[in-house]
GROMACS .gro file of C-alpha atoms in nm:
model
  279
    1UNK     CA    1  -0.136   9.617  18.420
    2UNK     CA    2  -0.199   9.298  18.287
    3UNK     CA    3  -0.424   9.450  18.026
    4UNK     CA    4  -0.180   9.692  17.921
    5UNK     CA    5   0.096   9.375  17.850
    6UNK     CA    6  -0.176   9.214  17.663
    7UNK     CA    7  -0.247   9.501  17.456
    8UNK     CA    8   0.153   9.520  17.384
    9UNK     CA    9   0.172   9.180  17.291
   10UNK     CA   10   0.040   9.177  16.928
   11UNK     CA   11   0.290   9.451  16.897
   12UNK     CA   12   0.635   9.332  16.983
   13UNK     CA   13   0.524   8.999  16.752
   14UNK     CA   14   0.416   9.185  16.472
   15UNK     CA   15   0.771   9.391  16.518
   16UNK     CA   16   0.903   9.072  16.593
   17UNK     CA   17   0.781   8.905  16.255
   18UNK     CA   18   0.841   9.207  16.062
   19UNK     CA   19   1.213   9.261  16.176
   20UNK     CA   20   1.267   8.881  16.077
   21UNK     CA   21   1.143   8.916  15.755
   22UNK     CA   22   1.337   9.231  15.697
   23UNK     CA   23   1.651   8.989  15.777
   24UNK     CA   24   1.565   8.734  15.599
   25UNK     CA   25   1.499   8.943  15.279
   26UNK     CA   26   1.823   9.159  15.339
   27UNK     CA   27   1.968   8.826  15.324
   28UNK     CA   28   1.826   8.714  15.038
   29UNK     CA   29   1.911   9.030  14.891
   30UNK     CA   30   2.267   8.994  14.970
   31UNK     CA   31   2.308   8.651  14.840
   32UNK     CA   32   2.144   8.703  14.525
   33UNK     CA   33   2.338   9.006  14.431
   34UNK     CA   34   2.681   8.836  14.526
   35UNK     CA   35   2.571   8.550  14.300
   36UNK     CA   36   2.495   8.774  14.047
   37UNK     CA   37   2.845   9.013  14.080
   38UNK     CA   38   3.033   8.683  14.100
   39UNK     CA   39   2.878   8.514  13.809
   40UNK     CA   40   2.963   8.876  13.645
   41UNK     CA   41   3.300   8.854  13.729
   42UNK     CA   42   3.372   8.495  13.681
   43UNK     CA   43   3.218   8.591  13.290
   44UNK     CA   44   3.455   8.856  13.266
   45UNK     CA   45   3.772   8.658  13.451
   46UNK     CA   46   3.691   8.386  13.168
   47UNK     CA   47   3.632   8.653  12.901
   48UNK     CA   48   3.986   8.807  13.062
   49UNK     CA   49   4.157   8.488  13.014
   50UNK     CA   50   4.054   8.407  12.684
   51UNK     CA   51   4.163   8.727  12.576
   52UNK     CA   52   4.516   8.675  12.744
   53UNK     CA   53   4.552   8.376  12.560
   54UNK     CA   54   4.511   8.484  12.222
   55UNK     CA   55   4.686   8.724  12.292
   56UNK     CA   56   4.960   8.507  12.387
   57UNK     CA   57   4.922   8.254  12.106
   58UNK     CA   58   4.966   8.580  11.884
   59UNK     CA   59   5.268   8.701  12.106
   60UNK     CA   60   5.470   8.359  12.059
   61UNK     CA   61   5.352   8.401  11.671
   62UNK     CA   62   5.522   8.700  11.646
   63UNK     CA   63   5.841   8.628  11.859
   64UNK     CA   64   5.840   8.346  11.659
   65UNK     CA   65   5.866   8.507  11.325
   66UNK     CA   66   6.091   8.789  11.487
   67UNK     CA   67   6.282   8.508  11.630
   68UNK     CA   68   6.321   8.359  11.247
   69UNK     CA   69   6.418   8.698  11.117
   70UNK     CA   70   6.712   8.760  11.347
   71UNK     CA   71   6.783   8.394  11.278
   72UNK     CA   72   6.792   8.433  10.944
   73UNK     CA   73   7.019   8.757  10.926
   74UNK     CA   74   7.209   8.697  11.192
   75UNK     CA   75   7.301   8.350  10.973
   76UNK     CA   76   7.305   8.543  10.690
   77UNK     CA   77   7.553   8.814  10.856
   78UNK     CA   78   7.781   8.559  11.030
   79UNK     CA   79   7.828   8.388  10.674
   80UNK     CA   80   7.911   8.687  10.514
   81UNK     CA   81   8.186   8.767  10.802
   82UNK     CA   82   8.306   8.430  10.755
   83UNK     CA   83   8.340   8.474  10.376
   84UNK     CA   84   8.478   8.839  10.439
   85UNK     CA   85   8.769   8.685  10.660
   86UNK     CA   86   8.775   8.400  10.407
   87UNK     CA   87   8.859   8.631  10.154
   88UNK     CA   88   9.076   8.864  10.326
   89UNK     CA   89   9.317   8.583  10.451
   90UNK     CA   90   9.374   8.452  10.114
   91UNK     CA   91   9.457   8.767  10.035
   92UNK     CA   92   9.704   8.806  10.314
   93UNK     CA   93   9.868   8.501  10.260
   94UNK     CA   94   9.931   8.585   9.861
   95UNK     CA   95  10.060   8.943   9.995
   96UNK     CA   96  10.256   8.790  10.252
   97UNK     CA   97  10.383   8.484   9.975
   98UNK     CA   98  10.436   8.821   9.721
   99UNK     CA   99  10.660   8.970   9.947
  100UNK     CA  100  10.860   8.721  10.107
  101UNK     CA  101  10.922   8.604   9.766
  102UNK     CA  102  11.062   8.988   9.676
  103UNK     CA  103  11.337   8.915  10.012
  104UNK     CA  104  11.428   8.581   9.820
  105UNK     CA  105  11.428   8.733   9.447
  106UNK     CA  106  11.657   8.948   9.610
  107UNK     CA  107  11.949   8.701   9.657
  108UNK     CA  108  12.163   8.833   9.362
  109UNK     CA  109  12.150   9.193   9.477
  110UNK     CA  110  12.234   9.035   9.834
  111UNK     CA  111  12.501   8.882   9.687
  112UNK     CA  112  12.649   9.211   9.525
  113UNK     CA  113  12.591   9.352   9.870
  114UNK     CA  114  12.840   9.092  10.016
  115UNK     CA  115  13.098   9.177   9.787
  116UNK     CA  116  13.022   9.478   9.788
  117UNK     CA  117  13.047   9.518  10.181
  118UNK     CA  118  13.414   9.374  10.143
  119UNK     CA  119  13.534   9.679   9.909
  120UNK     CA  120  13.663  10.001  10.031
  121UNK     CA  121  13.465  10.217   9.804
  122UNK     CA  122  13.627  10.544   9.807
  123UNK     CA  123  13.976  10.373   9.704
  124UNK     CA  124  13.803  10.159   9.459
  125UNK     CA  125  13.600  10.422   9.299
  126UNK     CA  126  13.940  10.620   9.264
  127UNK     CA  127  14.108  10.291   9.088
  128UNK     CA  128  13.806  10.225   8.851
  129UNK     CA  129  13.812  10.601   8.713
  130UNK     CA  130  14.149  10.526   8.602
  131UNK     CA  131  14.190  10.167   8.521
  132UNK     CA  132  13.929  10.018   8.227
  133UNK     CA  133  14.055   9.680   8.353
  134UNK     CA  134  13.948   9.754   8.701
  135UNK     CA  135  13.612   9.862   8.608
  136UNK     CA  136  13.560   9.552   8.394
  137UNK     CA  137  13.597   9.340   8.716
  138UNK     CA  138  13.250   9.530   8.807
  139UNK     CA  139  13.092   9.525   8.442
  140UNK     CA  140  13.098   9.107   8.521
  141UNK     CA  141  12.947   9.138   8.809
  142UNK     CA  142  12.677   9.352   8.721
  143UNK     CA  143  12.619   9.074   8.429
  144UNK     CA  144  12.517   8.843   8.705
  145UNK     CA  145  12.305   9.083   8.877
  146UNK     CA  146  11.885   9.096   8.800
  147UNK     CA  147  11.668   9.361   8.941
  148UNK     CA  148  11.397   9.172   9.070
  149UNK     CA  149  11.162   9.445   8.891
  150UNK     CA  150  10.886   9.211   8.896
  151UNK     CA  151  10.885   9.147   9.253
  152UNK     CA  152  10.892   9.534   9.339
  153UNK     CA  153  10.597   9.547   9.200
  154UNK     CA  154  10.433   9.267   9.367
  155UNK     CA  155  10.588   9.409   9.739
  156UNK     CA  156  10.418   9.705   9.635
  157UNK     CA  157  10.070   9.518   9.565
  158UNK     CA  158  10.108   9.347   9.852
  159UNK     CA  159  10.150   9.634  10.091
  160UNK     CA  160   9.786   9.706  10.159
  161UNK     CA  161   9.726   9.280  10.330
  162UNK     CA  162  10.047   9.308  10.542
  163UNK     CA  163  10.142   9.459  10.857
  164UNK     CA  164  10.311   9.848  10.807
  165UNK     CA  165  10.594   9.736  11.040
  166UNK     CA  166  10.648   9.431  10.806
  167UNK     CA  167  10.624   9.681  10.506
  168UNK     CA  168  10.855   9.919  10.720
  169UNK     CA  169  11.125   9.647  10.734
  170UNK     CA  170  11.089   9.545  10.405
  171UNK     CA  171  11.159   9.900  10.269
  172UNK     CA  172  11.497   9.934  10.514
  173UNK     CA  173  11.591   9.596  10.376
  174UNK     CA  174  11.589   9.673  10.011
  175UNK     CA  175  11.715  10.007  10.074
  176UNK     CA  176  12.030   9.845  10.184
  177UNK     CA  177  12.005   9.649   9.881
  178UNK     CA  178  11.998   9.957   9.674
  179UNK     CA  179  12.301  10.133   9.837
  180UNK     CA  180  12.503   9.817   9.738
  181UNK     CA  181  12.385   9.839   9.344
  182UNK     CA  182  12.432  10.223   9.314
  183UNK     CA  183  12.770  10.185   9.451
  184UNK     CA  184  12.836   9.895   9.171
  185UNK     CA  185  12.706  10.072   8.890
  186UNK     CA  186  12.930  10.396   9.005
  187UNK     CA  187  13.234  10.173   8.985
  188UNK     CA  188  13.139   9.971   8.656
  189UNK     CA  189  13.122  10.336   8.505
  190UNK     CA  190  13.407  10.469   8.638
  191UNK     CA  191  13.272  10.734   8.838
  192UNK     CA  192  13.479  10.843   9.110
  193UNK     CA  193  13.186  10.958   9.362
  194UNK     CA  194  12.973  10.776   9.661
  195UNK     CA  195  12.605  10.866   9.537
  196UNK     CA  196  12.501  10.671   9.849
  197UNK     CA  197  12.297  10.952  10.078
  198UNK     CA  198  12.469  10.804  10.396
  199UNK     CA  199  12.302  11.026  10.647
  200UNK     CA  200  11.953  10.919  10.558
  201UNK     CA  201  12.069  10.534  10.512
  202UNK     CA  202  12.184  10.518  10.822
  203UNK     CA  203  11.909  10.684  10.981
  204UNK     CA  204  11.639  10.436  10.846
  205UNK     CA  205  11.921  10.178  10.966
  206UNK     CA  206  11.895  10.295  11.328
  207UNK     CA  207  11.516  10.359  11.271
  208UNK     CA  208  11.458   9.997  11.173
  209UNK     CA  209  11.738   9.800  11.415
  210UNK     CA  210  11.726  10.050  11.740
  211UNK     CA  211  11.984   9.757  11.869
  212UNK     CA  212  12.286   9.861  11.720
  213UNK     CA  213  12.221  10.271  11.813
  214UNK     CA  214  12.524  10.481  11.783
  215UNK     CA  215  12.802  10.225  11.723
  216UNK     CA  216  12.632  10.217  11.324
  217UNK     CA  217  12.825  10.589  11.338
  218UNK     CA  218  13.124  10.389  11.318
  219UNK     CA  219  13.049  10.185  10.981
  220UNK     CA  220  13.038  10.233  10.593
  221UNK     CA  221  12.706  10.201  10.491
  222UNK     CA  222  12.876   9.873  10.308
  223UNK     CA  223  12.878   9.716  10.604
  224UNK     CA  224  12.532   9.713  10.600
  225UNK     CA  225  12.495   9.387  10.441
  226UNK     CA  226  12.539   9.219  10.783
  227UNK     CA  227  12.234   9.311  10.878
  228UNK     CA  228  12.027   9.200  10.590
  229UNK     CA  229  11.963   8.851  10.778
  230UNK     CA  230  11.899   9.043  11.083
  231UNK     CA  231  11.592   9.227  10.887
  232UNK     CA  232  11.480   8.906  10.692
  233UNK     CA  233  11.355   8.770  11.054
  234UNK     CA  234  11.202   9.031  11.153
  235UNK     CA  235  10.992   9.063  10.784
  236UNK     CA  236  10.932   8.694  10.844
  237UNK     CA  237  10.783   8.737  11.264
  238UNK     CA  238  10.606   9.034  11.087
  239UNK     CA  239  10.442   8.786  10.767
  240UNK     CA  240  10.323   8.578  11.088
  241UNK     CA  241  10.189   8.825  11.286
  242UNK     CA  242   9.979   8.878  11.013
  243UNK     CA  243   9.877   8.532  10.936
  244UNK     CA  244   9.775   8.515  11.294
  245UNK     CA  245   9.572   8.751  11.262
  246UNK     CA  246   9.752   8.994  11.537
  247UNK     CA  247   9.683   9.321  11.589
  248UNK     CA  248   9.970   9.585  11.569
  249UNK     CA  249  10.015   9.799  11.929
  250UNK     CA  250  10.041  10.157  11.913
  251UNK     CA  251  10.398  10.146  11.944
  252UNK     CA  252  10.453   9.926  11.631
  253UNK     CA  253  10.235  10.164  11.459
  254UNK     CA  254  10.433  10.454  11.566
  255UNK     CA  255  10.778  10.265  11.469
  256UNK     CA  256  10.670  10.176  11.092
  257UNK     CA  257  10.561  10.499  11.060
  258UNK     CA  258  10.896  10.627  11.082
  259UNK     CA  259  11.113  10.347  10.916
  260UNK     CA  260  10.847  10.446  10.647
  261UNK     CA  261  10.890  10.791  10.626
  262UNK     CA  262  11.253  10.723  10.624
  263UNK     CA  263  11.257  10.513  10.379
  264UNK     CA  264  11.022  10.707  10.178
  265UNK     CA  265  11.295  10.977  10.183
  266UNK     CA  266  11.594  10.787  10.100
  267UNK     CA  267  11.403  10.672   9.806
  268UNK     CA  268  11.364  11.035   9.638
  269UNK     CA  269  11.676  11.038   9.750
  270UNK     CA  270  11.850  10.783   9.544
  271UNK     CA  271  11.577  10.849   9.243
  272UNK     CA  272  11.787  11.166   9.224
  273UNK     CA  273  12.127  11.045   9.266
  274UNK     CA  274  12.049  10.775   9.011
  275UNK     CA  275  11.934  11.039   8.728
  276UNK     CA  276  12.266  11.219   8.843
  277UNK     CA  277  12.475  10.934   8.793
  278UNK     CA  278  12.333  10.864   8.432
  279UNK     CA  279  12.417  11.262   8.314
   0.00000   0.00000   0.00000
């Protein structure tokens, strides 16, 4: 028995040695190939991060100029708003300065309109058909009276900077205006007729001052002239409205729209009677 141990014995050692030195150079093995992966991947984490940062150094070059760019236009697009709104409020105040000085060229035709609003027209225009001296008490006044021609024109100009509801009261205010001079140059010629197209005067009346509704029914379109200072204020709140820079609602818009078109109509309207009244 003892022989067969001893015969075993070189055995298990040699097994014994080899199976440590098949550990020991597994180990080896091991430790050399995870220094060799690491040192791999710490070359390619460096390479990685070199990479990164050029490309960052070129991204923040980029977003730099980019950044520059928008700068630059948004500087250059904010100045030319600035000079755009610049520009276009000069222009509003000269149209709003054009046509607020059309209400006050108006002040002789106002004027007529007050004595004018006085007369009974029907009896007068009756008197002056028949009596030269009559009609000369109307030839006098009309001496007195300008047309502000000139600042028609520049309303007109103006009408594109200003707000349509200030334009809208504008044209009910001078239409007034007009109904007074027709009726004077009627009765400084002797003409025994009312050109005045009542109906659509006193429509643009109601359209413009919704205030005095049906009770204008019970007025001669003379009597108009009292509400000539109601009309300047509201073309003056209207001239700073648009100074102010304000935006008109929808239901401004809707309500110069149709003192407009009324307006619009009386005009043709009186263009006619006028050509009439010179036949």
């Amino acid at each position: 028995m003892e022989s067969i141990i001893m015969n075993w014995t070189p055995t298990i050692s040699s097994f014994l040695i080899l199976g440590i030195a098949i550990w020991m150079f597994r180990k080896l093995i091991i430790t050399r190939l995870t220094n060799a992966v690491g040192h791999e991947y710490d070359e390619k984490i460096e390479n990685l991060r070199a990479e990164l940062r050029k490309s960052e150094e070129e991204f923040r070059g980029t977003l730099n100029e980019k950044t520059a760019q928008i700068e630059a236009i948004r500087s250059g697009a904010l100045s030319g708003v600035v000079n755009r709104q610049t520009r276009l409020y000069e222009k509003q105040l000269d149209a709003v300065e054009k046509l607020w000085g059309a209400v006050v060229s108006h002040a002789h035709c106002k004027g007529v309109a007050g004595w004018m609003s006085v007369i009974k027209f029907e009896e007068a225009a009756k008197e002056a058909a028949r009596n030269e001296e009559f009609r000369e008490i109307f030839r006098t006044m009309e001496q007195n009276l300008k047309l502000p021609e000139t600042a028609f024109q520049d309303a007109s100009m103006s009408r594109i900077y200003i707000s349509k509801l200030a334009w809208a009261y504008y044209s009910a205010y001078s239409a007034i205006i007009m109904n007074a001079v027709i009726r004077l140059q009627a009765l400084k010629n002797g003409i025994d007729k009312d050109f005045t197209d009542k109906e659509r005067l006193r429509g643009l009346i109601k359209e413009a001052l919704p205030s005095v509704g049906d009770k204008i029914d019970e007025f001669d379109t003379g009597a108009y002239y009292y509400f000539l200072e109601t009309i300047e204020d509201m073309i003056l709140r209207e001239c700073e409205k648009t100074l102010k820079g304000e935006e008109a609602d929808q239901e401004s818009m809707e309500k110069a729209a149709a003192i407009i078109k009324k307006a619009s109509e009386l005009k043709n309207s009186i263009t006619k009677e006028g050509a009439e009244m010179r036949s």
